Short mmCIF file of C-alpha atoms and ligand atoms in Angstrom, two decimals:
data_model
loop_
_atom_site.label_atom_id
_atom_site.label_comp_id
_atom_site.label_asym_id
_atom_site.label_seq_id
_atom_site.Cartn_x
_atom_site.Cartn_y
_atom_site.Cartn_z
CA MET A 1 30.84 -9.35 -0.38
CA ILE A 2 34.26 -10.80 0.40
CA LEU A 3 34.32 -14.47 -0.33
CA ASP A 4 36.10 -17.16 -2.16
CA THR A 5 33.39 -18.23 -4.53
CA GLN A 6 35.09 -21.37 -5.80
CA THR A 7 35.55 -22.72 -2.28
CA LEU A 8 31.96 -21.94 -1.38
CA VAL A 9 30.37 -23.56 -4.42
CA LYS A 10 32.64 -26.58 -4.06
CA LYS A 11 31.61 -26.94 -0.42
CA TYR A 12 27.89 -26.27 -0.74
CA GLY A 13 27.04 -26.89 -4.41
CA THR A 14 24.81 -24.84 -6.72
CA PRO A 15 22.37 -23.19 -7.02
CA LEU A 16 23.23 -21.45 -3.78
CA TYR A 17 22.17 -18.41 -1.82
CA VAL A 18 24.89 -16.68 0.18
CA TYR A 19 24.22 -13.88 2.67
CA ASP A 20 26.73 -11.50 4.19
CA PHE A 21 25.73 -11.15 7.85
CA ASP A 22 28.24 -8.34 8.46
CA TYR A 23 26.43 -6.32 5.82
CA ILE A 24 23.04 -7.14 7.36
CA GLU A 25 24.31 -5.96 10.75
CA ASN A 26 25.62 -2.79 9.24
CA ARG A 27 22.33 -2.00 7.50
CA TYR A 28 20.32 -2.65 10.65
CA MET A 29 22.62 -0.44 12.75
CA THR A 30 22.56 2.36 10.17
CA LEU A 31 18.79 2.49 10.26
CA LYS A 32 18.65 2.11 14.03
CA GLU A 33 21.06 5.03 14.42
CA ALA A 34 19.08 7.16 11.98
CA PHE A 35 16.06 6.79 14.25
CA ALA A 36 18.05 7.09 17.47
CA GLY A 37 16.83 10.63 18.17
CA LYS A 38 13.37 9.30 19.03
CA LYS A 39 11.79 6.29 20.74
CA SER A 40 11.93 3.76 17.94
CA MET A 41 12.01 0.13 16.95
CA ILE A 42 13.08 -1.58 13.75
CA ASN A 43 10.67 -4.40 12.93
CA TYR A 44 12.44 -6.40 10.25
CA ALA A 45 9.98 -7.49 7.52
CA VAL A 46 10.43 -11.24 7.72
CA LYS A 47 8.91 -11.81 4.27
CA ALA A 48 12.04 -10.42 2.63
CA ASN A 49 14.19 -13.24 3.95
CA SER A 50 12.74 -15.51 6.57
CA ASN A 51 15.65 -17.85 7.16
CA LEU A 52 15.71 -18.48 10.93
CA SER A 53 19.40 -17.61 11.19
CA VAL A 54 18.85 -14.27 9.45
CA ILE A 55 16.00 -13.40 11.83
CA ALA A 56 17.99 -14.65 14.84
CA HIS A 57 20.97 -12.54 13.89
CA LEU A 58 18.78 -9.43 13.72
CA ALA A 59 16.96 -10.38 16.93
CA LYS A 60 20.31 -10.46 18.76
CA LEU A 61 20.89 -6.89 17.63
CA GLY A 62 17.53 -5.94 19.14
CA ALA A 63 15.30 -6.04 16.08
CA GLY A 64 11.60 -6.74 16.19
CA ALA A 65 9.66 -8.41 13.39
CA ASP A 66 6.92 -7.49 10.96
CA CYS A 67 5.03 -10.64 9.95
CA VAL A 68 2.24 -11.42 7.48
CA SER A 69 1.22 -14.90 8.52
CA ILE A 70 1.16 -16.89 11.72
CA GLY A 71 3.97 -18.91 10.15
CA GLU A 72 6.12 -15.79 10.06
CA VAL A 73 5.10 -14.92 13.63
CA ASN A 74 6.24 -18.38 14.69
CA ARG A 75 9.49 -18.04 12.76
CA ALA A 76 10.16 -14.76 14.58
CA LEU A 77 9.44 -16.36 17.97
CA THR A 78 11.54 -19.42 17.16
CA ALA A 79 14.42 -17.17 16.12
CA GLY A 80 14.27 -15.39 19.46
CA VAL A 81 12.44 -12.16 18.67
CA ASP A 82 10.81 -10.76 21.81
CA LYS A 83 7.02 -11.25 21.57
CA TYR A 84 6.43 -7.59 22.36
CA LYS A 85 8.41 -6.66 19.26
CA ILE A 86 6.25 -8.65 16.83
CA ILE A 87 3.60 -7.12 14.57
CA PHE A 88 1.18 -9.25 12.60
CA SER A 89 0.02 -7.48 9.43
CA GLY A 90 -1.72 -8.66 6.28
CA VAL A 91 -4.93 -8.10 4.42
CA GLY A 92 -6.48 -11.50 5.20
CA LYS A 93 -5.94 -13.33 8.47
CA ARG A 94 -7.70 -16.59 9.30
CA ASP A 95 -9.49 -16.99 12.64
CA ASP A 96 -6.95 -19.55 13.80
CA GLU A 97 -4.11 -17.14 12.97
CA ILE A 98 -5.83 -14.34 14.88
CA ARG A 99 -6.40 -16.66 17.85
CA GLU A 100 -2.82 -17.84 17.98
CA ALA A 101 -1.45 -14.30 17.65
CA ILE A 102 -3.60 -13.06 20.54
CA GLN A 103 -2.68 -16.08 22.65
CA LYS A 104 0.99 -15.55 21.96
CA ASP A 105 0.63 -11.99 23.24
CA ILE A 106 2.52 -10.26 20.43
CA LEU A 107 2.79 -6.48 20.29
CA MET A 108 -0.18 -5.91 17.98
CA LEU A 109 -2.29 -7.11 15.10
CA ASN A 110 -2.38 -4.68 12.25
CA LEU A 111 -5.90 -4.51 10.83
CA GLU A 112 -6.80 -3.78 7.24
CA SER A 113 -10.61 -3.67 7.20
CA GLU A 114 -13.62 -3.11 9.39
CA ALA A 115 -14.71 -6.70 8.86
CA GLU A 116 -11.34 -7.87 10.09
CA MET A 117 -11.64 -5.70 13.19
CA LYS A 118 -14.97 -7.35 14.01
CA ARG A 119 -13.39 -10.79 13.55
CA VAL A 120 -10.51 -9.91 15.85
CA GLU A 121 -12.94 -8.57 18.44
CA LEU A 122 -14.96 -11.78 18.29
CA VAL A 123 -11.93 -14.02 18.63
CA ALA A 124 -10.55 -11.91 21.50
CA LYS A 125 -13.94 -12.15 23.23
CA GLU A 126 -13.93 -15.94 22.88
CA LEU A 127 -10.49 -15.97 24.47
CA GLY A 128 -11.55 -13.51 27.17
CA LYS A 129 -8.59 -11.31 26.22
CA GLU A 130 -7.99 -7.85 24.90
CA ALA A 131 -6.30 -7.70 21.50
CA ARG A 132 -3.80 -4.92 20.91
CA ILE A 133 -4.37 -3.56 17.43
CA SER A 134 -3.18 -1.02 14.95
CA ILE A 135 -4.99 0.08 11.82
CA ARG A 136 -3.39 0.28 8.41
CA VAL A 137 -4.33 3.54 6.78
CA ASN A 138 -4.34 3.79 3.01
CA PRO A 139 -3.38 7.43 2.44
CA ASN A 140 -4.00 7.31 -1.31
CA ILE A 141 -0.48 8.30 -2.24
CA ASP A 142 1.28 7.18 -5.39
CA PRO A 143 4.64 5.81 -4.24
CA GLN A 144 6.08 5.91 -7.78
CA THR A 145 7.26 2.33 -7.83
CA HIS A 146 6.41 -0.85 -9.78
CA PRO A 147 2.60 -1.33 -9.81
CA TYR A 148 2.91 -4.85 -8.35
CA ILE A 149 4.66 -3.53 -5.24
CA SER A 150 2.65 -0.32 -4.89
CA THR A 151 0.23 -0.54 -1.98
CA GLY A 152 -0.80 2.94 -0.86
CA LEU A 153 -3.42 3.89 -3.44
CA HIS A 154 -7.15 3.37 -3.01
CA GLU A 155 -7.04 1.10 -6.06
CA ASN A 156 -4.77 -1.26 -4.08
CA LYS A 157 -6.30 -3.82 -1.73
CA PHE A 158 -4.36 -2.62 1.31
CA GLY A 159 -5.49 -0.66 4.34
CA VAL A 160 -8.55 1.53 4.91
CA GLU A 161 -9.20 5.14 4.01
CA ILE A 162 -8.77 7.85 6.61
CA ASP A 163 -12.45 8.34 7.51
CA MET A 164 -12.98 4.64 7.90
CA ALA A 165 -9.83 4.39 10.03
CA LYS A 166 -11.17 7.07 12.35
CA ARG A 167 -14.50 5.27 12.71
CA MET A 168 -12.65 2.05 13.44
CA TYR A 169 -10.53 3.70 16.15
CA ILE A 170 -13.64 5.09 17.83
CA TYR A 171 -15.24 1.66 17.75
CA ALA A 172 -12.11 -0.14 18.96
CA ASN A 173 -11.60 2.34 21.75
CA LYS A 174 -15.05 1.54 23.13
CA SER A 175 -14.66 -2.22 22.76
CA GLU A 176 -13.83 -4.26 25.82
CA PHE A 177 -11.79 -6.64 23.69
CA LEU A 178 -9.80 -4.26 21.48
CA ASN A 179 -7.02 -1.92 22.48
CA PRO A 180 -6.03 0.45 19.68
CA VAL A 181 -2.36 1.11 20.37
CA GLY A 182 -0.93 1.69 16.92
CA ILE A 183 -1.33 3.20 13.50
CA HIS A 184 0.29 2.00 10.33
CA PHE A 185 0.86 2.82 6.70
CA HIS A 186 2.98 1.22 4.01
CA ILE A 187 2.69 2.74 0.56
CA GLY A 188 4.91 0.41 -1.41
CA SER A 189 8.24 -1.27 -1.79
CA GLN A 190 11.50 -0.28 -3.49
CA LEU A 191 10.70 3.40 -2.90
CA THR A 192 13.40 5.72 -4.11
CA LYS A 193 11.69 9.04 -3.42
CA LEU A 194 11.05 10.63 -0.05
CA GLU A 195 8.16 12.91 -0.98
CA PRO A 196 5.44 10.24 -1.10
CA ILE A 197 6.56 8.95 2.31
CA ALA A 198 6.60 12.46 3.76
CA GLU A 199 3.12 13.10 2.39
CA ALA A 200 1.74 9.82 3.74
CA ALA A 201 3.38 10.32 7.16
CA THR A 202 1.87 13.80 7.42
CA ILE A 203 -1.63 12.59 6.57
CA VAL A 204 -1.38 9.75 9.08
CA ALA A 205 0.16 11.95 11.81
CA ASP A 206 -2.74 14.37 11.38
CA LEU A 207 -5.10 11.50 12.02
CA VAL A 208 -3.17 10.69 15.20
CA ARG A 209 -3.62 14.32 16.31
CA SER A 210 -7.34 14.26 15.62
CA LEU A 211 -7.64 10.99 17.57
CA LYS A 212 -5.73 12.53 20.46
CA ALA A 213 -8.27 15.36 20.47
CA ILE A 214 -10.97 12.79 21.21
CA LYS A 215 -8.82 11.07 23.85
CA ILE A 216 -7.64 8.16 21.77
CA GLU A 217 -3.90 7.93 22.42
CA ILE A 218 -1.86 6.16 19.76
CA LYS A 219 1.44 4.81 21.11
CA PHE A 220 3.03 3.26 18.04
CA PHE A 221 3.44 5.10 14.76
CA ASP A 222 4.42 2.49 12.19
CA VAL A 223 5.77 3.86 8.93
CA GLY A 224 5.96 0.49 7.17
CA GLY A 225 8.88 -0.59 5.05
CA GLY A 226 9.75 0.19 1.49
CA ILE A 227 13.15 1.93 1.49
CA GLY A 228 14.57 1.26 -1.96
CA VAL A 229 18.00 -0.22 -2.60
CA VAL A 230 20.48 -0.03 -5.44
CA TYR A 231 20.09 -2.90 -7.89
CA ASP A 232 21.54 -1.01 -10.82
CA GLU A 233 22.25 2.69 -10.62
CA GLU A 234 19.21 3.92 -8.72
CA VAL A 235 19.54 6.95 -6.52
CA THR A 236 17.63 6.00 -3.43
CA ILE A 237 16.58 7.21 0.00
CA SER A 238 19.18 7.80 2.71
CA PRO A 239 18.20 6.43 6.13
CA SER A 240 18.94 9.68 7.92
CA ALA A 241 16.88 11.78 5.48
CA TYR A 242 14.12 9.19 5.83
CA ALA A 243 14.15 9.41 9.63
CA GLN A 244 14.17 13.21 9.50
CA VAL A 245 11.07 13.23 7.32
CA ILE A 246 9.27 11.01 9.82
CA PHE A 247 10.48 13.12 12.78
CA GLN A 248 9.15 16.19 11.03
CA ALA A 249 5.73 14.66 10.30
CA THR A 250 5.28 13.41 13.87
CA LYS A 251 6.57 16.53 15.60
CA GLY A 252 4.95 17.07 18.98
CA LEU A 253 3.50 13.54 19.13
CA ASP A 254 4.54 11.25 21.95
CA VAL A 255 4.80 8.07 19.91
CA THR A 256 7.26 5.25 19.44
CA LEU A 257 8.27 5.12 15.79
CA LEU A 258 8.26 1.72 14.16
CA CYS A 259 9.78 0.99 10.82
CA GLU A 260 9.47 -2.28 8.87
CA PRO A 261 12.37 -2.57 6.45
CA GLY A 262 12.87 -5.80 4.56
CA ARG A 263 14.69 -5.19 1.32
CA TYR A 264 16.89 -2.43 2.79
CA VAL A 265 18.34 -4.83 5.34
CA VAL A 266 18.93 -7.92 3.23
CA ALA A 267 18.72 -7.33 -0.55
CA ASN A 268 22.32 -6.36 -1.16
CA ALA A 269 23.58 -8.76 1.48
CA GLY A 270 22.68 -11.68 -0.73
CA ALA A 271 23.99 -13.26 -3.89
CA PHE A 272 22.70 -16.20 -5.86
CA PHE A 273 25.34 -18.51 -7.30
CA THR A 274 24.53 -20.72 -10.23
CA ARG A 275 26.59 -22.93 -12.50
CA VAL A 276 26.76 -22.78 -16.26
CA LEU A 277 25.39 -25.91 -17.88
CA TYR A 278 25.80 -24.96 -21.53
CA GLU A 279 25.88 -22.14 -23.98
CA LYS A 280 23.77 -22.21 -27.10
CA ASN A 281 22.83 -19.96 -29.99
CA ASN A 282 19.45 -19.82 -31.67
CA GLY A 283 20.32 -17.99 -34.84
CA SER A 284 22.11 -14.88 -33.70
CA LYS A 285 20.70 -15.08 -30.16
CA ARG A 286 23.11 -16.23 -27.46
CA PHE A 287 21.84 -18.11 -24.41
CA VAL A 288 23.72 -19.09 -21.27
CA ILE A 289 21.85 -21.93 -19.61
CA VAL A 290 22.48 -22.20 -15.88
CA ASP A 291 21.42 -24.65 -13.18
CA GLY A 292 19.33 -22.11 -11.23
CA GLY A 293 15.85 -21.26 -12.40
CA MET A 294 12.90 -18.96 -11.91
CA ASN A 295 11.70 -21.29 -9.17
CA ASP A 296 14.80 -20.28 -7.16
CA LEU A 297 14.72 -16.54 -7.89
CA ILE A 298 11.57 -15.29 -9.54
CA ARG A 299 12.06 -11.50 -9.42
CA PRO A 300 13.31 -11.10 -13.03
CA SER A 301 10.45 -13.26 -14.39
CA LEU A 302 7.73 -11.74 -12.22
CA TYR A 303 8.62 -8.05 -12.20
CA ASN A 304 11.14 -7.86 -14.99
CA ALA A 305 13.42 -6.85 -12.11
CA TYR A 306 17.04 -6.06 -12.86
CA HIS A 307 19.76 -8.01 -11.05
CA LYS A 308 23.38 -7.47 -11.92
CA ILE A 309 24.91 -10.66 -13.30
CA GLU A 310 28.59 -11.53 -13.60
CA ALA A 311 30.69 -14.53 -14.47
CA VAL A 312 33.07 -15.24 -11.61
CA GLY A 313 36.75 -15.01 -12.52
CA ILE A 314 36.32 -15.51 -16.27
CA GLU A 315 38.13 -13.23 -18.72
CA GLY A 316 37.38 -12.70 -22.39
CA GLU A 317 35.47 -10.49 -24.73
CA LYS A 318 31.95 -9.82 -23.50
CA THR A 319 28.97 -10.25 -25.79
CA PRO A 320 25.29 -10.07 -24.88
CA ALA A 321 23.57 -13.24 -23.70
CA ASP A 322 20.27 -14.13 -22.09
CA VAL A 323 20.93 -15.97 -18.86
CA VAL A 324 18.22 -18.61 -18.58
CA GLY A 325 17.34 -21.54 -16.35
CA PRO A 326 16.16 -25.09 -17.04
CA VAL A 327 12.48 -24.47 -16.17
CA CYS A 328 10.00 -25.08 -18.98
CA GLU A 329 8.83 -21.48 -19.28
CA SER A 330 9.99 -18.74 -21.62
CA GLY A 331 9.83 -16.43 -18.63
CA ASP A 332 12.58 -18.41 -16.92
CA PHE A 333 15.43 -15.93 -17.15
CA PHE A 334 17.70 -13.99 -14.80
CA GLY A 335 18.80 -11.37 -17.27
CA LYS A 336 18.46 -10.38 -20.91
CA ASP A 337 21.34 -9.24 -23.09
CA VAL A 338 23.80 -9.49 -20.23
CA PRO A 339 27.39 -8.77 -21.35
CA LEU A 340 29.28 -11.97 -20.56
CA PRO A 341 32.57 -13.55 -21.66
CA PRO A 342 32.49 -16.95 -23.40
CA LEU A 343 31.44 -19.47 -20.76
CA SER A 344 31.85 -23.20 -20.41
CA HIS A 345 30.39 -26.01 -18.40
CA ASN A 346 30.75 -25.47 -14.62
CA ASP A 347 31.72 -21.81 -14.78
CA ILE A 348 30.03 -19.87 -11.99
CA VAL A 349 27.64 -17.01 -12.59
CA VAL A 350 26.57 -14.74 -9.76
CA VAL A 351 23.24 -12.94 -9.60
CA HIS A 352 23.68 -10.00 -7.25
CA SER A 353 21.29 -8.32 -4.79
CA ALA A 354 19.37 -11.53 -4.26
CA GLY A 355 19.05 -11.42 -0.47
CA ALA A 356 15.49 -10.05 -0.41
CA TYR A 357 12.49 -11.80 -1.93
CA GLY A 358 14.81 -14.43 -3.37
CA PHE A 359 14.64 -17.62 -1.38
CA THR A 360 11.35 -16.59 0.27
CA MET A 361 9.64 -16.58 -3.13
CA ALA A 362 11.23 -19.84 -4.27
CA SER A 363 9.05 -22.78 -5.21
CA ASN A 364 9.36 -26.42 -6.17
CA TYR A 365 8.06 -25.89 -9.69
CA ASN A 366 9.29 -28.66 -12.00
CA THR A 367 10.10 -30.68 -8.84
CA ARG A 368 13.23 -28.68 -8.42
CA ALA A 369 14.74 -28.78 -4.95
CA LYS A 370 15.14 -25.44 -3.21
CA PRO A 371 18.73 -24.19 -2.98
CA ALA A 372 20.94 -24.28 0.10
CA GLU A 373 21.57 -21.07 2.04
CA VAL A 374 24.88 -20.03 3.54
CA ALA A 375 25.85 -17.21 5.90
CA LEU A 376 29.16 -15.39 5.91
CA TRP A 377 30.06 -13.66 9.14
CA ARG A 378 33.37 -12.36 10.41
CA GLY A 379 35.31 -14.25 7.78
CA LYS A 380 33.58 -17.60 8.31
CA ASP A 381 30.95 -19.41 6.29
CA ARG A 382 28.23 -21.63 7.68
CA LEU A 383 25.26 -23.49 6.27
CA ILE A 384 21.95 -22.00 7.45
CA ARG A 385 19.64 -24.15 5.36
CA LYS A 386 20.38 -27.52 3.81
CA ARG A 387 19.77 -28.09 0.16
CA GLU A 388 16.36 -29.69 -0.24
CA THR A 389 16.22 -33.26 -1.47
CA TYR A 390 13.77 -35.16 -3.63
CA GLU A 391 12.68 -37.00 -0.47
CA ASP A 392 11.90 -33.70 1.27
CA GLN A 393 9.64 -32.79 -1.60
CA VAL A 394 7.60 -35.99 -1.75
CA ARG A 395 7.43 -36.65 1.99
CA LEU A 396 3.85 -35.40 2.42
CA GLU A 397 2.60 -37.47 -0.52
CA MET A 398 4.27 -40.84 0.01
CA ASP A 399 1.70 -42.18 2.51
CA TYR A 400 -1.07 -41.85 -0.06
CA LEU A 401 0.53 -43.70 -2.90
N1 LLP B 1 5.66 -3.81 5.67
C1 LLP B 1 4.61 -4.18 4.92
C2 LLP B 1 3.26 -4.03 5.43
C3 LLP B 1 4.83 -4.74 3.64
O1 LLP B 1 3.80 -5.09 2.89
C4 LLP B 1 6.16 -4.89 3.17
C5 LLP B 1 6.41 -5.47 1.85
C6 LLP B 1 7.21 -4.48 4.00
C7 LLP B 1 6.92 -3.93 5.24
C8 LLP B 1 8.64 -4.59 3.59
O2 LLP B 1 8.90 -3.84 2.46
P1 LLP B 1 10.42 -3.61 1.98
O3 LLP B 1 11.13 -2.81 3.05
O4 LLP B 1 11.05 -4.93 1.79
O5 LLP B 1 10.27 -2.87 0.70
N2 LLP B 1 8.22 -9.40 -3.69
C9 LLP B 1 8.44 -8.01 -4.02
C10 LLP B 1 8.29 -7.11 -2.83
C11 LLP B 1 6.96 -7.23 -2.13
C12 LLP B 1 6.87 -6.36 -0.92
C13 LLP B 1 5.65 -6.66 -0.14
N3 LLP B 1 5.53 -5.93 1.08
C14 LLP B 1 9.80 -7.87 -4.68
O6 LLP B 1 10.49 -8.87 -4.85
O7 LLP B 1 10.19 -6.78 -5.08
#
């Protein structure tokens, strides 16, 4: 990321999220081109970074959206994503969410259980409409990633097993109020190996073939998200190899390929800037206390995730330090034993690769205001979300005092 950090933090304050929109564009185009050999659509997984300007930027490039709540569906619509490019997934949808999604005529609702299918049918019937659906198949494949972000095993809550999926398609195909247009799988996030994806795609493509044999034509083959990125020194999946694997699995099928990348598009576009408050030593242990906390970026605390951390423009001999925030939890850290030069009040520390699942997982714990967000594009910076204030936080409570 090319930027003048000091100018940015002076202008917008800390803690601060900064996203490189040129990088986002580049990632989107790379993936789009990898799939260019076939009918395809990239449905950006809004959960990774749902800032309206991020979604709008991708929408202008032609991206669709993968959403997991009606809130995300509405964000996608507000940001200008075409309604026929929006998928609504998720293991538990409320009736009102189902209703609104059908009324808004989005591409399809992705179903994750038989009970949910019956609910969708009922709601569609009440509306006198037909709901376009896809079914999330759980192919029982180990994606070889962190257990918290693994989703494609039967022990995970996601999707339905193959036999159940087939029964559901047969049912949906007969229903006046359901139109089964798609099929979906997503085996996990931060995947760095192709084999599990190839295996899952093959299993799911075989199901599409067996449905075709009984005259159920699936139009959209949705391979989910999950392409891993480099946080440290991972060797991860190349978009073209990924697309080839999917082409191979779906050979001979007349389907539009959908892909739902989140992290791949935005993770390395983002950085989190935080200011040093103090240094302290507890015995021989060195701590750097910064003004950002786990409420702003929870990935290290929640998954023990690695994010590269650097002090901006500070020289000096590096010694290991834990970089911690002001939140009253021992789990409030960004990095352990990070090699850092001696730091003083107001020095800036950058936490890299923070564009995905950073701001979207932020909270107001300890009544801390959420950070501001800034976009960099073609050499210019612009605010895309104001820093939250104390007043913003208490607004919904003040009337009841
Ligand atoms: N599609 C579905 C159905 C998903 O569940 C997800 C992510 C995606 C697409 C996008 O996956 P991606 O391309 O970003 O890997 N908070 C965790 C990640 C949770 C991912 C949940 N689902 C983290 O910070 O690592």
